[in-house]
């Protein structure tokens, strides 16, 4: 986990660099400008990006453009259309991990988590700190959180509010295993099970997103068409906003048709970092 902690610490500077690049896009800042803004020498900025993603800042910048986002949309469209000829029941993959989903029944929703035990805890990822919740039936909760006492307390309170009658048990070991399974390149590829709680339409949207693999992006309009309702772009956006499982249900891969990344409940700079990191990793 030491490598994840180091990459987690590097992410704060990466996010700061992304915000600077976006706010000064017309001036097209140089690497020296970016390094000065984040308080590092160009050499140290180079080393930081190498630690975080194994790439240079220059290569990262090449992928952090609207033109690149538009190219992702174009290349992904045909792939997704072909995938959906077999329906939404097919398995999705994230980082080569097979994902299977189990939906919470309406009866279980009404029980408010009564009889359910959730092991939860906090951990470091290359994109910031997360709170993770797991059950015997699968992972049910994964959200980014700020690394301060107030934010951590709020994150636990939100998990309790979602499952008010469930038994919550802090277990950092379970969380460490889940995060290591997600991000370690050397982990054995065991299936990841998710426990989804949402309406039928929301679950349909989330299952559709499992077909959007790392290095791909999809527009709200295309995603609405894939789930069978091309005019339901706003409803699709609402379903994405209700997603409780970041990364694995990859709502960060949905962008606007004009190539802008749009909003993300955990910060637009994090969304851009995720998209760029995945694009570079998928097309080395």
JSON list of C-alpha atoms in Angstrom, two decimals, residues 78-263:
[
{"chain": "A", "resi": 78, "resn": "UNK", "atom": "CA", "xyz": [-18.84, 2.15, -32.55]},
{"chain": "A", "resi": 79, "resn": "UNK", "atom": "CA", "xyz": [-17.33, -0.06, -29.86]},
{"chain": "A", "resi": 80, "resn": "UNK", "atom": "CA", "xyz": [-20.24, 0.60, -27.52]},
{"chain": "A", "resi": 81, "resn": "UNK", "atom": "CA", "xyz": [-22.82, 0.08, -30.25]},
{"chain": "A", "resi": 82, "resn": "UNK", "atom": "CA", "xyz": [-21.34, -3.32, -31.02]},
{"chain": "A", "resi": 83, "resn": "UNK", "atom": "CA", "xyz": [-21.20, -4.27, -27.35]},
{"chain": "A", "resi": 84, "resn": "UNK", "atom": "CA", "xyz": [-24.87, -3.54, -26.90]},
{"chain": "A", "resi": 85, "resn": "UNK", "atom": "CA", "xyz": [-25.92, -5.87, -29.68]},
{"chain": "A", "resi": 86, "resn": "UNK", "atom": "CA", "xyz": [-25.56, -8.55, -26.98]},
{"chain": "A", "resi": 87, "resn": "UNK", "atom": "CA", "xyz": [-27.64, -6.58, -24.45]},
{"chain": "A", "resi": 88, "resn": "UNK", "atom": "CA", "xyz": [-26.89, -5.06, -21.08]},
{"chain": "A", "resi": 89, "resn": "UNK", "atom": "CA", "xyz": [-26.43, -8.35, -19.28]},
{"chain": "A", "resi": 90, "resn": "UNK", "atom": "CA", "xyz": [-22.89, -8.93, -20.49]},
{"chain": "A", "resi": 91, "resn": "UNK", "atom": "CA", "xyz": [-19.98, -8.53, -18.07]},
{"chain": "A", "resi": 92, "resn": "UNK", "atom": "CA", "xyz": [-18.16, -5.20, -17.82]},
{"chain": "A", "resi": 93, "resn": "UNK", "atom": "CA", "xyz": [-14.49, -4.67, -17.05]},
{"chain": "A", "resi": 94, "resn": "UNK", "atom": "CA", "xyz": [-12.49, -2.06, -15.20]},
{"chain": "A", "resi": 95, "resn": "UNK", "atom": "CA", "xyz": [-8.70, -2.46, -15.09]},
{"chain": "A", "resi": 96, "resn": "UNK", "atom": "CA", "xyz": [-9.27, -6.00, -16.45]},
{"chain": "A", "resi": 97, "resn": "UNK", "atom": "CA", "xyz": [-11.42, -6.89, -13.43]},
{"chain": "A", "resi": 98, "resn": "UNK", "atom": "CA", "xyz": [-14.69, -8.66, -14.14]},
{"chain": "A", "resi": 99, "resn": "UNK", "atom": "CA", "xyz": [-17.61, -6.96, -12.44]},
{"chain": "A", "resi": 100, "resn": "UNK", "atom": "CA", "xyz": [-20.91, -8.59, -11.54]},
{"chain": "A", "resi": 101, "resn": "UNK", "atom": "CA", "xyz": [-23.87, -6.70, -10.10]},
{"chain": "A", "resi": 102, "resn": "UNK", "atom": "CA", "xyz": [-26.57, -7.62, -7.63]},
{"chain": "A", "resi": 103, "resn": "UNK", "atom": "CA", "xyz": [-29.47, -5.18, -7.23]},
{"chain": "A", "resi": 104, "resn": "UNK", "atom": "CA", "xyz": [-31.08, -4.44, -3.87]},
{"chain": "A", "resi": 105, "resn": "UNK", "atom": "CA", "xyz": [-34.74, -5.51, -3.98]},
{"chain": "A", "resi": 106, "resn": "UNK", "atom": "CA", "xyz": [-37.56, -3.05, -3.14]},
{"chain": "A", "resi": 107, "resn": "UNK", "atom": "CA", "xyz": [-38.25, -5.09, -0.01]},
{"chain": "A", "resi": 108, "resn": "UNK", "atom": "CA", "xyz": [-34.64, -4.70, 1.10]},
{"chain": "A", "resi": 109, "resn": "UNK", "atom": "CA", "xyz": [-34.81, -0.96, 0.46]},
{"chain": "A", "resi": 110, "resn": "UNK", "atom": "CA", "xyz": [-37.89, -0.70, 2.69]},
{"chain": "A", "resi": 111, "resn": "UNK", "atom": "CA", "xyz": [-36.03, -2.57, 5.45]},
{"chain": "A", "resi": 112, "resn": "UNK", "atom": "CA", "xyz": [-33.45, 0.28, 5.47]},
{"chain": "A", "resi": 113, "resn": "UNK", "atom": "CA", "xyz": [-30.55, -2.14, 5.78]},
{"chain": "A", "resi": 114, "resn": "UNK", "atom": "CA", "xyz": [-32.01, -4.17, 8.65]},
{"chain": "A", "resi": 115, "resn": "UNK", "atom": "CA", "xyz": [-30.03, -7.43, 8.85]},
{"chain": "A", "resi": 116, "resn": "UNK", "atom": "CA", "xyz": [-27.21, -6.06, 6.67]},
{"chain": "A", "resi": 117, "resn": "UNK", "atom": "CA", "xyz": [-23.65, -5.73, 7.98]},
{"chain": "A", "resi": 118, "resn": "UNK", "atom": "CA", "xyz": [-21.38, -3.22, 6.27]},
{"chain": "A", "resi": 119, "resn": "UNK", "atom": "CA", "xyz": [-17.63, -3.18, 6.83]},
{"chain": "A", "resi": 120, "resn": "UNK", "atom": "CA", "xyz": [-16.27, 0.26, 6.06]},
{"chain": "A", "resi": 121, "resn": "UNK", "atom": "CA", "xyz": [-13.11, 2.29, 6.24]},
{"chain": "A", "resi": 122, "resn": "UNK", "atom": "CA", "xyz": [-10.93, 4.86, 4.53]},
{"chain": "A", "resi": 123, "resn": "UNK", "atom": "CA", "xyz": [-8.03, 4.36, 2.17]},
{"chain": "A", "resi": 124, "resn": "UNK", "atom": "CA", "xyz": [-5.68, 6.10, -0.24]},
{"chain": "A", "resi": 125, "resn": "UNK", "atom": "CA", "xyz": [-5.96, 5.89, -4.03]},
{"chain": "A", "resi": 126, "resn": "UNK", "atom": "CA", "xyz": [-4.04, 7.62, -6.84]},
{"chain": "A", "resi": 127, "resn": "UNK", "atom": "CA", "xyz": [-6.99, 10.02, -7.17]},
{"chain": "A", "resi": 128, "resn": "UNK", "atom": "CA", "xyz": [-7.54, 10.94, -3.54]},
{"chain": "A", "resi": 129, "resn": "UNK", "atom": "CA", "xyz": [-8.84, 9.41, -0.35]},
{"chain": "A", "resi": 130, "resn": "UNK", "atom": "CA", "xyz": [-11.98, 7.24, -0.43]},
{"chain": "A", "resi": 131, "resn": "UNK", "atom": "CA", "xyz": [-14.48, 5.70, 1.93]},
{"chain": "A", "resi": 132, "resn": "UNK", "atom": "CA", "xyz": [-15.36, 2.12, 1.04]},
{"chain": "A", "resi": 133, "resn": "UNK", "atom": "CA", "xyz": [-18.28, 0.01, 2.25]},
{"chain": "A", "resi": 134, "resn": "UNK", "atom": "CA", "xyz": [-18.53, -3.73, 1.63]},
{"chain": "A", "resi": 135, "resn": "UNK", "atom": "CA", "xyz": [-21.10, -6.41, 2.44]},
{"chain": "A", "resi": 136, "resn": "UNK", "atom": "CA", "xyz": [-21.24, -10.18, 2.13]},
{"chain": "A", "resi": 137, "resn": "UNK", "atom": "CA", "xyz": [-22.95, -9.62, -1.25]},
{"chain": "A", "resi": 138, "resn": "UNK", "atom": "CA", "xyz": [-20.44, -7.16, -2.61]},
{"chain": "A", "resi": 139, "resn": "UNK", "atom": "CA", "xyz": [-19.07, -3.66, -2.48]},
{"chain": "A", "resi": 140, "resn": "UNK", "atom": "CA", "xyz": [-21.91, -1.16, -1.93]},
{"chain": "A", "resi": 141, "resn": "UNK", "atom": "CA", "xyz": [-20.17, 2.15, -1.37]},
{"chain": "A", "resi": 142, "resn": "UNK", "atom": "CA", "xyz": [-17.08, 3.91, -2.75]},
{"chain": "A", "resi": 143, "resn": "UNK", "atom": "CA", "xyz": [-16.82, 7.68, -2.61]},
{"chain": "A", "resi": 144, "resn": "UNK", "atom": "CA", "xyz": [-14.01, 10.21, -2.68]},
{"chain": "A", "resi": 145, "resn": "UNK", "atom": "CA", "xyz": [-13.60, 12.25, 0.50]},
{"chain": "A", "resi": 146, "resn": "UNK", "atom": "CA", "xyz": [-11.49, 15.19, 1.61]},
{"chain": "A", "resi": 147, "resn": "UNK", "atom": "CA", "xyz": [-8.77, 14.27, 4.06]},
{"chain": "A", "resi": 148, "resn": "UNK", "atom": "CA", "xyz": [-9.90, 16.21, 7.13]},
{"chain": "A", "resi": 149, "resn": "UNK", "atom": "CA", "xyz": [-11.78, 15.19, 10.27]},
{"chain": "A", "resi": 150, "resn": "UNK", "atom": "CA", "xyz": [-15.01, 16.99, 9.36]},
{"chain": "A", "resi": 151, "resn": "UNK", "atom": "CA", "xyz": [-15.16, 15.44, 5.88]},
{"chain": "A", "resi": 152, "resn": "UNK", "atom": "CA", "xyz": [-14.41, 11.96, 7.21]},
{"chain": "A", "resi": 153, "resn": "UNK", "atom": "CA", "xyz": [-17.17, 12.26, 9.83]},
{"chain": "A", "resi": 154, "resn": "UNK", "atom": "CA", "xyz": [-19.62, 13.49, 7.19]},
{"chain": "A", "resi": 155, "resn": "UNK", "atom": "CA", "xyz": [-18.74, 10.55, 4.94]},
{"chain": "A", "resi": 156, "resn": "UNK", "atom": "CA", "xyz": [-19.56, 8.05, 7.68]},
{"chain": "A", "resi": 157, "resn": "UNK", "atom": "CA", "xyz": [-22.80, 9.89, 8.48]},
{"chain": "A", "resi": 158, "resn": "UNK", "atom": "CA", "xyz": [-23.84, 9.70, 4.81]},
{"chain": "A", "resi": 159, "resn": "UNK", "atom": "CA", "xyz": [-23.21, 5.96, 4.75]},
{"chain": "A", "resi": 160, "resn": "UNK", "atom": "CA", "xyz": [-25.30, 5.56, 7.92]},
{"chain": "A", "resi": 161, "resn": "UNK", "atom": "CA", "xyz": [-28.11, 7.64, 6.37]},
{"chain": "A", "resi": 162, "resn": "UNK", "atom": "CA", "xyz": [-28.24, 5.36, 3.33]},
{"chain": "A", "resi": 163, "resn": "UNK", "atom": "CA", "xyz": [-28.54, 2.21, 5.47]},
{"chain": "A", "resi": 164, "resn": "UNK", "atom": "CA", "xyz": [-29.90, 3.49, 8.83]},
{"chain": "A", "resi": 165, "resn": "UNK", "atom": "CA", "xyz": [-30.70, 0.05, 10.28]},
{"chain": "A", "resi": 166, "resn": "UNK", "atom": "CA", "xyz": [-27.57, -1.72, 9.03]},
{"chain": "A", "resi": 167, "resn": "UNK", "atom": "CA", "xyz": [-24.74, -2.71, 11.36]},
{"chain": "A", "resi": 168, "resn": "UNK", "atom": "CA", "xyz": [-21.66, -0.66, 10.45]},
{"chain": "A", "resi": 169, "resn": "UNK", "atom": "CA", "xyz": [-18.28, -2.08, 11.42]},
{"chain": "A", "resi": 170, "resn": "UNK", "atom": "CA", "xyz": [-15.01, -0.24, 10.86]},
{"chain": "A", "resi": 171, "resn": "UNK", "atom": "CA", "xyz": [-12.58, -2.67, 9.26]},
{"chain": "A", "resi": 172, "resn": "UNK", "atom": "CA", "xyz": [-9.58, -1.11, 7.55]},
{"chain": "A", "resi": 173, "resn": "UNK", "atom": "CA", "xyz": [-8.23, -4.53, 6.51]},
{"chain": "A", "resi": 174, "resn": "UNK", "atom": "CA", "xyz": [-11.23, -5.24, 4.29]},
{"chain": "A", "resi": 175, "resn": "UNK", "atom": "CA", "xyz": [-10.94, -1.77, 2.79]},
{"chain": "A", "resi": 176, "resn": "UNK", "atom": "CA", "xyz": [-7.21, -2.16, 2.12]},
{"chain": "A", "resi": 177, "resn": "UNK", "atom": "CA", "xyz": [-7.88, -5.44, 0.33]},
{"chain": "A", "resi": 178, "resn": "UNK", "atom": "CA", "xyz": [-10.57, -3.85, -1.86]},
{"chain": "A", "resi": 179, "resn": "UNK", "atom": "CA", "xyz": [-8.38, -0.89, -2.81]},
{"chain": "A", "resi": 180, "resn": "UNK", "atom": "CA", "xyz": [-5.34, -3.07, -3.48]},
{"chain": "A", "resi": 181, "resn": "UNK", "atom": "CA", "xyz": [-7.50, -5.29, -5.69]},
{"chain": "A", "resi": 182, "resn": "UNK", "atom": "CA", "xyz": [-8.60, -2.25, -7.68]},
{"chain": "A", "resi": 183, "resn": "UNK", "atom": "CA", "xyz": [-5.24, -0.61, -8.24]},
{"chain": "A", "resi": 184, "resn": "UNK", "atom": "CA", "xyz": [-2.52, -3.23, -8.02]},
{"chain": "A", "resi": 185, "resn": "UNK", "atom": "CA", "xyz": [-1.26, -4.29, -11.44]},
{"chain": "A", "resi": 186, "resn": "UNK", "atom": "CA", "xyz": [-0.09, -7.55, -9.91]},
{"chain": "A", "resi": 187, "resn": "UNK", "atom": "CA", "xyz": [-3.32, -8.61, -8.18]},
{"chain": "A", "resi": 188, "resn": "UNK", "atom": "CA", "xyz": [-4.95, -11.83, -9.28]},
{"chain": "A", "resi": 189, "resn": "UNK", "atom": "CA", "xyz": [-7.94, -11.06, -11.46]},
{"chain": "A", "resi": 190, "resn": "UNK", "atom": "CA", "xyz": [-10.82, -12.18, -9.28]},
{"chain": "A", "resi": 191, "resn": "UNK", "atom": "CA", "xyz": [-14.39, -11.05, -10.01]},
{"chain": "A", "resi": 192, "resn": "UNK", "atom": "CA", "xyz": [-15.56, -7.89, -8.25]},
{"chain": "A", "resi": 193, "resn": "UNK", "atom": "CA", "xyz": [-19.12, -8.02, -6.95]},
{"chain": "A", "resi": 194, "resn": "UNK", "atom": "CA", "xyz": [-21.19, -4.86, -6.53]},
{"chain": "A", "resi": 195, "resn": "UNK", "atom": "CA", "xyz": [-24.39, -4.40, -4.55]},
{"chain": "A", "resi": 196, "resn": "UNK", "atom": "CA", "xyz": [-26.41, -1.69, -6.33]},
{"chain": "A", "resi": 197, "resn": "UNK", "atom": "CA", "xyz": [-29.24, 0.30, -4.81]},
{"chain": "A", "resi": 198, "resn": "UNK", "atom": "CA", "xyz": [-31.35, 2.34, -7.24]},
{"chain": "A", "resi": 199, "resn": "UNK", "atom": "CA", "xyz": [-34.38, 2.42, -9.51]},
{"chain": "A", "resi": 200, "resn": "UNK", "atom": "CA", "xyz": [-34.60, 0.07, -12.47]},
{"chain": "A", "resi": 201, "resn": "UNK", "atom": "CA", "xyz": [-33.62, 2.91, -14.80]},
{"chain": "A", "resi": 202, "resn": "UNK", "atom": "CA", "xyz": [-30.66, 3.96, -12.67]},
{"chain": "A", "resi": 203, "resn": "UNK", "atom": "CA", "xyz": [-29.33, 0.41, -12.50]},
{"chain": "A", "resi": 204, "resn": "UNK", "atom": "CA", "xyz": [-29.75, 0.11, -16.26]},
{"chain": "A", "resi": 205, "resn": "UNK", "atom": "CA", "xyz": [-27.64, 3.24, -16.75]},
{"chain": "A", "resi": 206, "resn": "UNK", "atom": "CA", "xyz": [-24.98, 2.01, -14.32]},
{"chain": "A", "resi": 207, "resn": "UNK", "atom": "CA", "xyz": [-24.82, -1.38, -16.04]},
{"chain": "A", "resi": 208, "resn": "UNK", "atom": "CA", "xyz": [-24.44, 0.38, -19.38]},
{"chain": "A", "resi": 209, "resn": "UNK", "atom": "CA", "xyz": [-21.47, 2.29, -18.01]},
{"chain": "A", "resi": 210, "resn": "UNK", "atom": "CA", "xyz": [-19.69, -0.98, -17.28]},
{"chain": "A", "resi": 211, "resn": "UNK", "atom": "CA", "xyz": [-19.26, -1.37, -21.02]},
{"chain": "A", "resi": 212, "resn": "UNK", "atom": "CA", "xyz": [-17.31, 1.91, -21.23]},
{"chain": "A", "resi": 213, "resn": "UNK", "atom": "CA", "xyz": [-13.79, 0.66, -20.62]},
{"chain": "A", "resi": 214, "resn": "UNK", "atom": "CA", "xyz": [-10.72, 2.67, -19.54]},
{"chain": "A", "resi": 215, "resn": "UNK", "atom": "CA", "xyz": [-9.55, 4.91, -22.37]},
{"chain": "A", "resi": 216, "resn": "UNK", "atom": "CA", "xyz": [-13.09, 5.38, -23.67]},
{"chain": "A", "resi": 217, "resn": "UNK", "atom": "CA", "xyz": [-15.65, 8.13, -23.14]},
{"chain": "A", "resi": 218, "resn": "UNK", "atom": "CA", "xyz": [-19.34, 8.38, -23.96]},
{"chain": "A", "resi": 219, "resn": "UNK", "atom": "CA", "xyz": [-21.68, 11.34, -24.31]},
{"chain": "A", "resi": 220, "resn": "UNK", "atom": "CA", "xyz": [-24.88, 11.76, -22.31]},
{"chain": "A", "resi": 221, "resn": "UNK", "atom": "CA", "xyz": [-26.85, 11.50, -25.56]},
{"chain": "A", "resi": 222, "resn": "UNK", "atom": "CA", "xyz": [-25.17, 8.27, -26.63]},
{"chain": "A", "resi": 223, "resn": "UNK", "atom": "CA", "xyz": [-25.63, 6.74, -23.19]},
{"chain": "A", "resi": 224, "resn": "UNK", "atom": "CA", "xyz": [-29.32, 7.65, -23.22]},
{"chain": "A", "resi": 225, "resn": "UNK", "atom": "CA", "xyz": [-29.67, 5.97, -26.62]},
{"chain": "A", "resi": 226, "resn": "UNK", "atom": "CA", "xyz": [-27.90, 2.84, -25.40]},
{"chain": "A", "resi": 227, "resn": "UNK", "atom": "CA", "xyz": [-30.37, 2.40, -22.54]},
{"chain": "A", "resi": 228, "resn": "UNK", "atom": "CA", "xyz": [-33.25, 2.76, -25.01]},
{"chain": "A", "resi": 229, "resn": "UNK", "atom": "CA", "xyz": [-34.41, 6.33, -24.42]},
{"chain": "A", "resi": 230, "resn": "UNK", "atom": "CA", "xyz": [-32.46, 8.83, -26.56]},
{"chain": "A", "resi": 231, "resn": "UNK", "atom": "CA", "xyz": [-34.39, 11.80, -25.14]},
{"chain": "A", "resi": 232, "resn": "UNK", "atom": "CA", "xyz": [-33.65, 10.91, -21.52]},
{"chain": "A", "resi": 233, "resn": "UNK", "atom": "CA", "xyz": [-30.33, 12.75, -21.28]},
{"chain": "A", "resi": 234, "resn": "UNK", "atom": "CA", "xyz": [-31.43, 14.63, -18.16]},
{"chain": "A", "resi": 235, "resn": "UNK", "atom": "CA", "xyz": [-32.62, 11.40, -16.52]},
{"chain": "A", "resi": 236, "resn": "UNK", "atom": "CA", "xyz": [-29.26, 9.81, -17.38]},
{"chain": "A", "resi": 237, "resn": "UNK", "atom": "CA", "xyz": [-27.50, 12.74, -15.73]},
{"chain": "A", "resi": 238, "resn": "UNK", "atom": "CA", "xyz": [-29.63, 12.28, -12.62]},
{"chain": "A", "resi": 239, "resn": "UNK", "atom": "CA", "xyz": [-28.78, 8.57, -12.53]},
{"chain": "A", "resi": 240, "resn": "UNK", "atom": "CA", "xyz": [-25.08, 9.39, -12.69]},
{"chain": "A", "resi": 241, "resn": "UNK", "atom": "CA", "xyz": [-25.49, 11.86, -9.82]},
{"chain": "A", "resi": 242, "resn": "UNK", "atom": "CA", "xyz": [-26.99, 9.06, -7.69]},
{"chain": "A", "resi": 243, "resn": "UNK", "atom": "CA", "xyz": [-24.09, 6.68, -8.29]},
{"chain": "A", "resi": 244, "resn": "UNK", "atom": "CA", "xyz": [-22.72, 5.50, -4.94]},
{"chain": "A", "resi": 245, "resn": "UNK", "atom": "CA", "xyz": [-19.76, 3.55, -6.33]},
{"chain": "A", "resi": 246, "resn": "UNK", "atom": "CA", "xyz": [-17.08, 5.75, -7.87]},
{"chain": "A", "resi": 247, "resn": "UNK", "atom": "CA", "xyz": [-14.48, 4.29, -10.26]},
{"chain": "A", "resi": 248, "resn": "UNK", "atom": "CA", "xyz": [-16.15, 0.89, -10.63]},
{"chain": "A", "resi": 249, "resn": "UNK", "atom": "CA", "xyz": [-19.35, 2.46, -11.96]},
{"chain": "A", "resi": 250, "resn": "UNK", "atom": "CA", "xyz": [-17.36, 4.88, -14.14]},
{"chain": "A", "resi": 251, "resn": "UNK", "atom": "CA", "xyz": [-19.61, 7.95, -14.35]},
{"chain": "A", "resi": 252, "resn": "UNK", "atom": "CA", "xyz": [-16.43, 9.98, -14.90]},
{"chain": "A", "resi": 253, "resn": "UNK", "atom": "CA", "xyz": [-16.33, 8.59, -18.46]},
{"chain": "A", "resi": 254, "resn": "UNK", "atom": "CA", "xyz": [-19.48, 10.49, -19.48]},
{"chain": "A", "resi": 255, "resn": "UNK", "atom": "CA", "xyz": [-18.71, 13.86, -21.08]},
{"chain": "A", "resi": 256, "resn": "UNK", "atom": "CA", "xyz": [-20.47, 16.43, -23.26]},
{"chain": "A", "resi": 257, "resn": "UNK", "atom": "CA", "xyz": [-20.61, 16.00, -27.02]},
{"chain": "A", "resi": 258, "resn": "UNK", "atom": "CA", "xyz": [-18.53, 19.17, -27.53]},
{"chain": "A", "resi": 259, "resn": "UNK", "atom": "CA", "xyz": [-15.62, 17.53, -25.67]},
{"chain": "A", "resi": 260, "resn": "UNK", "atom": "CA", "xyz": [-15.95, 19.40, -22.38]},
{"chain": "A", "resi": 261, "resn": "UNK", "atom": "CA", "xyz": [-15.84, 17.06, -19.40]},
{"chain": "A", "resi": 262, "resn": "UNK", "atom": "CA", "xyz": [-18.76, 18.62, -17.54]},
{"chain": "A", "resi": 263, "resn": "UNK", "atom": "CA", "xyz": [-19.46, 18.34, -13.85]}
]
